PDB file of C-alpha atoms and ligand atoms in Angstrom:
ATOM      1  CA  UNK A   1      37.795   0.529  28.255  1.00  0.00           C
ATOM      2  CA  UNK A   2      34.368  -0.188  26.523  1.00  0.00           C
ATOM      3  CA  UNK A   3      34.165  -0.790  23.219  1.00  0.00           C
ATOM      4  CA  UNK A   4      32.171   1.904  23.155  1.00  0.00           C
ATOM      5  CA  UNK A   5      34.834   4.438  23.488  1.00  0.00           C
ATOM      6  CA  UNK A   6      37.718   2.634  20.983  1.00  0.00           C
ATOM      7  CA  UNK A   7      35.358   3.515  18.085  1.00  0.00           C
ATOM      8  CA  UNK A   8      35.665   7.342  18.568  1.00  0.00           C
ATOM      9  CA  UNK A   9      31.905   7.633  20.434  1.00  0.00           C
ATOM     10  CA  UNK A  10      30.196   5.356  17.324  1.00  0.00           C
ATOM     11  CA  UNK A  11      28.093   2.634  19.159  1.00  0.00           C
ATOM     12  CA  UNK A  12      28.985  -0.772  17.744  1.00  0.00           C
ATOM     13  CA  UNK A  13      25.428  -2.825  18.222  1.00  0.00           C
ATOM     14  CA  UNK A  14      22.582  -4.132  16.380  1.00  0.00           C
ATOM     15  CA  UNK A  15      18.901  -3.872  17.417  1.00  0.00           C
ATOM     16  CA  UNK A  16      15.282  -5.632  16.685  1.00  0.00           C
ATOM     17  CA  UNK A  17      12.151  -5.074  17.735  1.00  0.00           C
ATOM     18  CA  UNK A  18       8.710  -6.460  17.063  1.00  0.00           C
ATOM     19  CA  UNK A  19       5.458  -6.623  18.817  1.00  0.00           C
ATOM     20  CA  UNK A  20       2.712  -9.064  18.161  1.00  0.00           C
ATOM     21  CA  UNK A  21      -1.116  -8.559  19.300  1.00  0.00           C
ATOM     22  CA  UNK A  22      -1.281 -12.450  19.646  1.00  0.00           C
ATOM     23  CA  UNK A  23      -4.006 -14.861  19.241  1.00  0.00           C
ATOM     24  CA  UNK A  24      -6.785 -14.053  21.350  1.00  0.00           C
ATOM     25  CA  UNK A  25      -6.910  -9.927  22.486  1.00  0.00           C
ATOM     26  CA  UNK A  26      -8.812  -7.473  20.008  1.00  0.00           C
ATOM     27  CA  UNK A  27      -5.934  -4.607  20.862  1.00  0.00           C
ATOM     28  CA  UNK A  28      -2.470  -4.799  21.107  1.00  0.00           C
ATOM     29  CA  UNK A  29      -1.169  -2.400  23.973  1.00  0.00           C
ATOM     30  CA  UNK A  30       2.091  -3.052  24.213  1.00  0.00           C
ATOM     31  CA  UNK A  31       4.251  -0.155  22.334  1.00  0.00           C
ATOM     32  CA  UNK A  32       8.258  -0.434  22.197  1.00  0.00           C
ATOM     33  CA  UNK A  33      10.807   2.093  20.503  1.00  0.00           C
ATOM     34  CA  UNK A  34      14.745   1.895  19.561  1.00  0.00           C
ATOM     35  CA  UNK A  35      16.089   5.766  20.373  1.00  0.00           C
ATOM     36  CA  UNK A  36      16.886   7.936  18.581  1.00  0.00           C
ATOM     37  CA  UNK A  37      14.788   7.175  15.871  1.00  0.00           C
ATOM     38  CA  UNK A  38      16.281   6.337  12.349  1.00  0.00           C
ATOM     39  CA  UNK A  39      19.842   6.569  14.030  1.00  0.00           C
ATOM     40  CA  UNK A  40      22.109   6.005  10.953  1.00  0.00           C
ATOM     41  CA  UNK A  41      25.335   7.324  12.342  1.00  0.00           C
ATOM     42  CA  UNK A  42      25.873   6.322  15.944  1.00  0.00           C
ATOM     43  CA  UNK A  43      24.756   8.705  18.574  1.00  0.00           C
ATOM     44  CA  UNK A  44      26.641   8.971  21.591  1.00  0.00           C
ATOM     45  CA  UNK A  45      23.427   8.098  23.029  1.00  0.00           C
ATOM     46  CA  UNK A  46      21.019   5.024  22.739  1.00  0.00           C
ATOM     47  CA  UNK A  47      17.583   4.158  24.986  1.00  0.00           C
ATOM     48  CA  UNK A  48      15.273   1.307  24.360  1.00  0.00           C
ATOM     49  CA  UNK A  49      11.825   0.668  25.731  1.00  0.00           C
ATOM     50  CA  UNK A  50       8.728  -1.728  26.034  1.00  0.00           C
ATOM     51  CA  UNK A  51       6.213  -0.910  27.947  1.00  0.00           C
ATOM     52  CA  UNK A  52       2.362  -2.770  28.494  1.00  0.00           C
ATOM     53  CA  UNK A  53      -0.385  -0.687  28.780  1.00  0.00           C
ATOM     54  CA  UNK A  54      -3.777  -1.751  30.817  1.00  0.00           C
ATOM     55  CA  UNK A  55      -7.109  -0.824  30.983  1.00  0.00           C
ATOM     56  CA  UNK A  56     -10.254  -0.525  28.929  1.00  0.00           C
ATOM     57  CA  UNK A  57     -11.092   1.565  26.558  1.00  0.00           C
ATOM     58  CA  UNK A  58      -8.257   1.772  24.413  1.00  0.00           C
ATOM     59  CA  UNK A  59      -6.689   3.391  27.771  1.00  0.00           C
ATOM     60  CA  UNK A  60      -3.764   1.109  28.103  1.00  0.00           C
ATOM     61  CA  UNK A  61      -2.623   1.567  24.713  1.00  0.00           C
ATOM     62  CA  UNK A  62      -2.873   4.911  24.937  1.00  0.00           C
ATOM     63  CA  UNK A  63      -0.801   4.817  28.422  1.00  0.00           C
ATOM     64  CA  UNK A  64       2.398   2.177  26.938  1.00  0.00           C
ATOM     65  CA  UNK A  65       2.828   4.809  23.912  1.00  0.00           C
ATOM     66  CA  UNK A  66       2.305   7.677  25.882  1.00  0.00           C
ATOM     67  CA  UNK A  67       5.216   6.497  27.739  1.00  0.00           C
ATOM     68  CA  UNK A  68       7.105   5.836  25.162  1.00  0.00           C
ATOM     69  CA  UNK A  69       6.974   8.929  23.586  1.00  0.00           C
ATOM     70  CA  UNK A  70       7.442  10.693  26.265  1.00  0.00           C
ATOM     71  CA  UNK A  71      10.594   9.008  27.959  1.00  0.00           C
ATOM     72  CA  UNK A  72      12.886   9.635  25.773  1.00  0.00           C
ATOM     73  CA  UNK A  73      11.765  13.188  24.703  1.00  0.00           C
ATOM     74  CA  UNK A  74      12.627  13.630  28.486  1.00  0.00           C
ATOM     75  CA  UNK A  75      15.886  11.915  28.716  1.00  0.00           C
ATOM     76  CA  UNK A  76      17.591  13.161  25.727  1.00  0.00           C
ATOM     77  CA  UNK A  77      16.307  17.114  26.339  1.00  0.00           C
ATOM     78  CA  UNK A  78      19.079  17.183  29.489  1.00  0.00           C
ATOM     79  CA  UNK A  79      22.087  15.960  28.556  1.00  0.00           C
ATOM     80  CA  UNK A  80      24.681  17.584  30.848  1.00  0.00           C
ATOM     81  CA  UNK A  81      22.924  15.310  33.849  1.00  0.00           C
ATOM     82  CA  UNK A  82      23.502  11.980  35.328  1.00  0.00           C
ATOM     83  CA  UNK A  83      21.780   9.559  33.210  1.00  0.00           C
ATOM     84  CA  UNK A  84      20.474   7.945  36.224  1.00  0.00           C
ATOM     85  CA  UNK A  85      18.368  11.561  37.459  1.00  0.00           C
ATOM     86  CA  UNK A  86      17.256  11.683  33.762  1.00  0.00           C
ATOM     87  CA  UNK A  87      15.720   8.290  33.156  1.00  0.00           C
ATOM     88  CA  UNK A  88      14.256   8.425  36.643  1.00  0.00           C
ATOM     89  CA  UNK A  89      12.454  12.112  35.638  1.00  0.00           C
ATOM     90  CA  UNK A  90      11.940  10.628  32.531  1.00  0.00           C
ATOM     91  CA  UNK A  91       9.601   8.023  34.126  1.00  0.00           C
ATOM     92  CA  UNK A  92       8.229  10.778  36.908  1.00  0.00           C
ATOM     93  CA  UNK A  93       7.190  12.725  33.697  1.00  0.00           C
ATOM     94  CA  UNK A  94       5.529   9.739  32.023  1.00  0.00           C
ATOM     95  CA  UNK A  95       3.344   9.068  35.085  1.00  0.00           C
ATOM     96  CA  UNK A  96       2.332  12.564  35.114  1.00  0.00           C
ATOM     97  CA  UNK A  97       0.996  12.428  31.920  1.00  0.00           C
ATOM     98  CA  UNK A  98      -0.598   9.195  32.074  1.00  0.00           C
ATOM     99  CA  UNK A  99      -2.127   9.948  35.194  1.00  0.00           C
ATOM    100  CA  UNK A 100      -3.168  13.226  34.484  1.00  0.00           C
ATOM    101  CA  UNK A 101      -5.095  11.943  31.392  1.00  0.00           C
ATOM    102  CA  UNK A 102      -7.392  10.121  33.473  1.00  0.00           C
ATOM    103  CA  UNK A 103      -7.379  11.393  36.964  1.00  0.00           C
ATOM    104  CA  UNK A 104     -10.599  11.674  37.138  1.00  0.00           C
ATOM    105  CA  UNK A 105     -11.275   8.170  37.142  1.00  0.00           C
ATOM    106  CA  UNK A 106     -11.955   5.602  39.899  1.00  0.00           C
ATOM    107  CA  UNK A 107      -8.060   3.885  40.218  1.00  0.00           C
ATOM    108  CA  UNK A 108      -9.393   0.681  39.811  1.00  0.00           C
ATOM    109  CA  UNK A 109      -9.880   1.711  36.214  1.00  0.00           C
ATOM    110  CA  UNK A 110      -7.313   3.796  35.739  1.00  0.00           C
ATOM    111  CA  UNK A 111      -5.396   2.993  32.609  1.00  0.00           C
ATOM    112  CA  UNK A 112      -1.707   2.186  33.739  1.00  0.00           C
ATOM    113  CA  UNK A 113       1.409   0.898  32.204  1.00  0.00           C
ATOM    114  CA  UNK A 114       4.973  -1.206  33.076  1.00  0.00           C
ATOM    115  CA  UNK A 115       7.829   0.401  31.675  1.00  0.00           C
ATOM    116  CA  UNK A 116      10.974  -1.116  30.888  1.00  0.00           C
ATOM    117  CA  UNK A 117      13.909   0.942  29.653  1.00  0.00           C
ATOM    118  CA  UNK A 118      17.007   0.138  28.960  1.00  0.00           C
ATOM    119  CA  UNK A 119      20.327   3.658  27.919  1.00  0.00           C
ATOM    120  CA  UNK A 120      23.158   3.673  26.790  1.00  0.00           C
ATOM    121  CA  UNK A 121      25.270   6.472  27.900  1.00  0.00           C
ATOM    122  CA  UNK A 122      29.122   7.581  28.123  1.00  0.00           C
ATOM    123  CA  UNK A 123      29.942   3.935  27.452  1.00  0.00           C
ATOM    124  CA  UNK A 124      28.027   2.499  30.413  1.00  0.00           C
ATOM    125  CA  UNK A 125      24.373   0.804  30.564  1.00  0.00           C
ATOM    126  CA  UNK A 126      21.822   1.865  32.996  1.00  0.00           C
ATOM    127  CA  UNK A 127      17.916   0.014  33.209  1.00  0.00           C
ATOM    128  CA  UNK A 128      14.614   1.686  34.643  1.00  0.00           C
ATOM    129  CA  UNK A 129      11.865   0.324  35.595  1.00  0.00           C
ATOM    130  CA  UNK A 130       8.221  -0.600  36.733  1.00  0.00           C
ATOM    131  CA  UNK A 131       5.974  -3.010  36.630  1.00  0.00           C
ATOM    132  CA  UNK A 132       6.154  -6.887  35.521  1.00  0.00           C
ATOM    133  CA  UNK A 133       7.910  -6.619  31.718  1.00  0.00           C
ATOM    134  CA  UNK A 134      11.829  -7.743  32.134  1.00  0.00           C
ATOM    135  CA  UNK A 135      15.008  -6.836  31.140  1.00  0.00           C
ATOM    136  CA  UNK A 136      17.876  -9.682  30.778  1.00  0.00           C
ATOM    137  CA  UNK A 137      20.991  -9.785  30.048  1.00  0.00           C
ATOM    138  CA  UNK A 138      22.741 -12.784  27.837  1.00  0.00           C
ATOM    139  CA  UNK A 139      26.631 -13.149  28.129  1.00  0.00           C
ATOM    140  CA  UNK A 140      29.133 -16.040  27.932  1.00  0.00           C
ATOM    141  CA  UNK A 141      25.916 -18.226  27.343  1.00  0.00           C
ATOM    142  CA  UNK A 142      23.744 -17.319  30.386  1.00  0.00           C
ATOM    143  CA  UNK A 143      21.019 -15.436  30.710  1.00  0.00           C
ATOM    144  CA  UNK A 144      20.222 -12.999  33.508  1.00  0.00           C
ATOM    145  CA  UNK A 145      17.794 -10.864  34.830  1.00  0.00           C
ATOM    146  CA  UNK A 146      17.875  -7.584  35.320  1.00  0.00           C
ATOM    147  CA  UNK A 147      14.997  -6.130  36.640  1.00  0.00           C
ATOM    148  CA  UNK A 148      12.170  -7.303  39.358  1.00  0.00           C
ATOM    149  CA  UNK A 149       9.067  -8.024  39.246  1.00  0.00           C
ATOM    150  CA  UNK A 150       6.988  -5.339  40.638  1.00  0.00           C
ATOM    151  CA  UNK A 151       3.686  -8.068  41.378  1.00  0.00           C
ATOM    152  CA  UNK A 152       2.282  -9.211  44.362  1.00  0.00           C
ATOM    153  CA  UNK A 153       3.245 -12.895  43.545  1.00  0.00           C
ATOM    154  CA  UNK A 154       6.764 -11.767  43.354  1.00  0.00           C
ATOM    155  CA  UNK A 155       6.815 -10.079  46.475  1.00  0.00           C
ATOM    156  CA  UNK A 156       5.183 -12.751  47.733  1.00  0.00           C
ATOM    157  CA  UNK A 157       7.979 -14.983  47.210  1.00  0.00           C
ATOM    158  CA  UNK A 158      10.598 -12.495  48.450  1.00  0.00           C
ATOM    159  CA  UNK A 159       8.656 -13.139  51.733  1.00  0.00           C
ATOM    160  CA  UNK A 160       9.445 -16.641  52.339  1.00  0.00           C
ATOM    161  CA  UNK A 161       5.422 -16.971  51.584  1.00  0.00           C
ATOM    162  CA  UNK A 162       5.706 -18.522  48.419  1.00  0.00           C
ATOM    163  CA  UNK A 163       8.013 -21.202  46.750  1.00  0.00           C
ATOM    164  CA  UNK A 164       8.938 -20.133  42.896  1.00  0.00           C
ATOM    165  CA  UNK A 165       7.283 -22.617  41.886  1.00  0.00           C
ATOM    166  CA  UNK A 166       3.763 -21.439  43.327  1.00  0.00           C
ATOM    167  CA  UNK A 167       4.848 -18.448  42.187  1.00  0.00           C
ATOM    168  CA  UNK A 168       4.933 -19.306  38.682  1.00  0.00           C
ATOM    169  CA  UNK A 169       1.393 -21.310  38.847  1.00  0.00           C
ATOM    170  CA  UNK A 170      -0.481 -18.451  41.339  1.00  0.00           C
ATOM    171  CA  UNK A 171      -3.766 -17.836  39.826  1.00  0.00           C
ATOM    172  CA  UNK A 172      -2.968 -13.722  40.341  1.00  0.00           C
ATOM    173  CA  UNK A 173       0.697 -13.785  39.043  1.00  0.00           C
ATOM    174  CA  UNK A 174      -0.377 -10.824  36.716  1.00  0.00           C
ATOM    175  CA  UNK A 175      -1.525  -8.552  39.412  1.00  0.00           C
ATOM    176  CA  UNK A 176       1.198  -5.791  39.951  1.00  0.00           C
ATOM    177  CA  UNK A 177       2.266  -3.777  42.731  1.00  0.00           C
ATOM    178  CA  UNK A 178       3.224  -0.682  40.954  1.00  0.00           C
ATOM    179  CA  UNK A 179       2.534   0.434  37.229  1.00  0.00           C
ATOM    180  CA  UNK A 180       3.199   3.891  35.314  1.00  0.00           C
ATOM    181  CA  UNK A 181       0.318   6.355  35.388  1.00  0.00           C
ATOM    182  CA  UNK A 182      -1.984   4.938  38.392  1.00  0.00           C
ATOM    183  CA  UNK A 183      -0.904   6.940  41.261  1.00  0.00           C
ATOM    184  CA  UNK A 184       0.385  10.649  41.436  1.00  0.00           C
ATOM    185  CA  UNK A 185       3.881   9.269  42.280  1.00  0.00           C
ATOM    186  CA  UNK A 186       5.534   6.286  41.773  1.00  0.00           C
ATOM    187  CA  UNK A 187       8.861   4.174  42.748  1.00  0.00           C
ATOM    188  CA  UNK A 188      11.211   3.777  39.832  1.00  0.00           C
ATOM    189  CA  UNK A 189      13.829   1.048  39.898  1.00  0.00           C
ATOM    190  CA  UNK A 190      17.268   2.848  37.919  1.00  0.00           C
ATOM    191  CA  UNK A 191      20.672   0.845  38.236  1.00  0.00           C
ATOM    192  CA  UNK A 192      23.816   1.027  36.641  1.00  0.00           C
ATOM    193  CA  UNK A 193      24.725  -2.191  35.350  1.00  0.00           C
ATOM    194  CA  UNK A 194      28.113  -1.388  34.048  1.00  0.00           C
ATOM    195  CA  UNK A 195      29.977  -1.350  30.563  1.00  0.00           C
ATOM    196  CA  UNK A 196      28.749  -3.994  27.873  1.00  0.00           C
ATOM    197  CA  UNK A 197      30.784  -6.378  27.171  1.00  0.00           C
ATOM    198  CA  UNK A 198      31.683  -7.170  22.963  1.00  0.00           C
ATOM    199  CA  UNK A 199      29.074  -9.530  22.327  1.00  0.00           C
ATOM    200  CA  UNK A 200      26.734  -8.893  24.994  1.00  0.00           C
ATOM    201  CA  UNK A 201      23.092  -9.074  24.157  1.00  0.00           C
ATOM    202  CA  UNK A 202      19.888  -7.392  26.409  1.00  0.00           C
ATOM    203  CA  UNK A 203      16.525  -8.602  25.514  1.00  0.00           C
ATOM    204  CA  UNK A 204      13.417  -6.224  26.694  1.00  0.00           C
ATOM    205  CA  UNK A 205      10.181  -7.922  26.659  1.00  0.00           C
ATOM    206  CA  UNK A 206       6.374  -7.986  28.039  1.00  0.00           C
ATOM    207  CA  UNK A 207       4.932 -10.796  29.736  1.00  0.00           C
ATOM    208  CA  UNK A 208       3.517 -11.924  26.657  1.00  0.00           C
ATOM    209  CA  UNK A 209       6.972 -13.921  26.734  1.00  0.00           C
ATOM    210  CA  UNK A 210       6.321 -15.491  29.870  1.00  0.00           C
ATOM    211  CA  UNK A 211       5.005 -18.577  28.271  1.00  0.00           C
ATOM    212  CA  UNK A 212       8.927 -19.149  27.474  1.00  0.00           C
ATOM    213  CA  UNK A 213      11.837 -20.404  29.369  1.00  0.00           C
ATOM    214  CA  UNK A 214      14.682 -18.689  30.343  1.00  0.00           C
ATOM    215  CA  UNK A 215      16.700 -21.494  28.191  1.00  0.00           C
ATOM    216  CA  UNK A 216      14.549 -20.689  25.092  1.00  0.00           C
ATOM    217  CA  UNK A 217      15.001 -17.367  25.222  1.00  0.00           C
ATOM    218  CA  UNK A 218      18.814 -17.547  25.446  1.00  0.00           C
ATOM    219  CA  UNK A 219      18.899 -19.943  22.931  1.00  0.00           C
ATOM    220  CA  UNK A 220      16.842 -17.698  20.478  1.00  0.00           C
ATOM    221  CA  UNK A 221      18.394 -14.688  21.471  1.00  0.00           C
ATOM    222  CA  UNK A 222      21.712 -15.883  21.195  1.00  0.00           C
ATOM    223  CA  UNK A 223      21.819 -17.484  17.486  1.00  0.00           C
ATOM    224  CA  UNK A 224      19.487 -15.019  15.593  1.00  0.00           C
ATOM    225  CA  UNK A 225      20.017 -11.478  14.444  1.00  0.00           C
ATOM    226  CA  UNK A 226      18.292  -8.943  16.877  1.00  0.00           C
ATOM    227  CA  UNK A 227      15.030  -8.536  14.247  1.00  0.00           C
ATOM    228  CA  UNK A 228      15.050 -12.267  13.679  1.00  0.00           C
ATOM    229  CA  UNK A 229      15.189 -13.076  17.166  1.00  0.00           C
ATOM    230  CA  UNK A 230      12.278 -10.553  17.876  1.00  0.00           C
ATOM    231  CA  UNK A 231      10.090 -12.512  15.404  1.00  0.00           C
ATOM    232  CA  UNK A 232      11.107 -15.900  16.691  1.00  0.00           C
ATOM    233  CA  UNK A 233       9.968 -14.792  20.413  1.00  0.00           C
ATOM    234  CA  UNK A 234       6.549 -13.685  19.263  1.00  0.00           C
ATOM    235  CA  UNK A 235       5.874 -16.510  17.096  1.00  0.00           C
ATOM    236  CA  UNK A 236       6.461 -19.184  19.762  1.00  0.00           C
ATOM    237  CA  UNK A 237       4.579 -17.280  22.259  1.00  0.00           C
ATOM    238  CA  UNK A 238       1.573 -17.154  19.522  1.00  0.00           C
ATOM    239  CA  UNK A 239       2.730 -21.315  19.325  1.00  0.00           C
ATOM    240  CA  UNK A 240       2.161 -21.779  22.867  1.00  0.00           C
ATOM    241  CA  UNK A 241      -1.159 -19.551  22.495  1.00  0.00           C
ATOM    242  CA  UNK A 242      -0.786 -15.694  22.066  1.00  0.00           C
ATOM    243  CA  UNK A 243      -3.060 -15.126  24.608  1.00  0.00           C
ATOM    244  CA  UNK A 244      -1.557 -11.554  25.525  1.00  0.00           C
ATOM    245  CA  UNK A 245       0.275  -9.109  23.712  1.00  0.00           C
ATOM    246  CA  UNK A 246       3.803 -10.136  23.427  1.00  0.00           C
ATOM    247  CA  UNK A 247       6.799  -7.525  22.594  1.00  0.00           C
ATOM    248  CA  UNK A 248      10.444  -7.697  22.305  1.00  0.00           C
ATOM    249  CA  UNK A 249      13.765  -5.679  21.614  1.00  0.00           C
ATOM    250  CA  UNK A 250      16.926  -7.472  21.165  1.00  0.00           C
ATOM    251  CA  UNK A 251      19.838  -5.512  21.327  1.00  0.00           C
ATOM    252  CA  UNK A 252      23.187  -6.883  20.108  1.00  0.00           C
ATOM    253  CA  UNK A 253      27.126  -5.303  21.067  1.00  0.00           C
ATOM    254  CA  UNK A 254      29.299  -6.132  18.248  1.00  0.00           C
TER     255      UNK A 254
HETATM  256 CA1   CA B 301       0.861  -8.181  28.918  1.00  0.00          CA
END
């Protein structure tokens, strides 16, 4: 039985988050949020997102906290349905509203967003998902990932066309395939990844983190509290030269 469920519906875990604009953009267009807000007690309940907006114009930060204002204001207003049709209307609802703010513009400048969300509900953890941030998971001391890249580079590779390790150098690694708020409809990735396990940690992040391995981010994830941890990840990306945005949320079951 999960943890989750010994403690009388109280939700034994710790969580960070921080976001850092970096060394080198004028606007930081990430956005992330731990839900519901100011939780003291535990809800039966939890959802945590990062998203990264793009576009001009202040567009893409308006897009990444559009959507995360508006995801969970969708996802917790139905809660007698499957978690899975509410964070996928969630993110149908988020696109609307991004896209509707700036339909009238030419999609190559559309502001968009990658949305990465990660809930908590009746004991069992579900992602969603678009675009290139990640979700991992760290247990027993290795670190997984959770989610795919939506890019071209990534599909790319999928297709025999590309060896990882192009993949990781390709000159257009950061073009994606699908973001939140482009198109009138969109794909979202939702799976059920089971229970947590008692110290289980998830790490959501932007690509702002891609400058680190998947060793250092296990290592940091796994010996820091969540908010340190958070910190630490920023910090070296801004080390290895902040040249993007760079966002994380650690979230720790006790
Ligand atoms: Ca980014």
């Amino acid at each position: 039985m999960p943890l989750w469920f010994k403690k009388k519906h109280r939700t034994l875990l710790r969580t960070g988050g921080h976001s850092d604009i970096g060394l080198v953009r004028s606007e930081n267009q990430d956005a992330y949020g731990c839900f519901p807000e100011g939780a003291s007690d535990a809800p039966p309940e939890r959802l945590f997102i990062v998203a990264d907006g793009m576009g001009g114009h202040t567009g893409g930060r308006q897009a990444s906290r559009l959507a995360v204002a508006t995801i969970p204001a969708v996802f917790f207003a139905h809660p007698g349905l499957p978690p899975e049709d509410r964070l996928r209307r969630a993110f149908l609802d988020a696109n609307a509203r991004v896209y509707g703010q700036s339909r009238a513009l030419d999609e190559r400048t559309r502001p968009g967003t990658t949305c990465t969300a990660l809930a908590l509900s009746g004991g069992l953890l579900y992602t969603a998902h678009v675009g290139d941030s990640r979700a991992y998971r760290i247990r027993e001391g290795r670190i997984d990932l959770l989610t795919t890249d939506h890019t071209l580079v990534e599909q790319l590779r999928r297709d025999g066309l590309l060896t990882p390790e192009e993949a990781q150098r390709h000159p257009r690694r950061n073009v994606l395939n699908r973001a939140l708020g482009v198109h009138e409809t969109i794909d979202v990735d939702v799976d059920g990844i089971g229970p947590p396990a008692s110290d289980d940690r998830y790490l959501l992040c932007t690509d702002g983190l891609a400058t680190l391995s998947e060793d250092e981010l296990l290592e940091i994830v796994s010996s820091l509290p969540p908010q340190e941890a958070c910190e630490r990840l920023t910090a070296l990306a801004n080390e290895r030269g902040g040249r993007d945005n760079a966002t994380a949320v650690v979230v720790h079951f006790l």
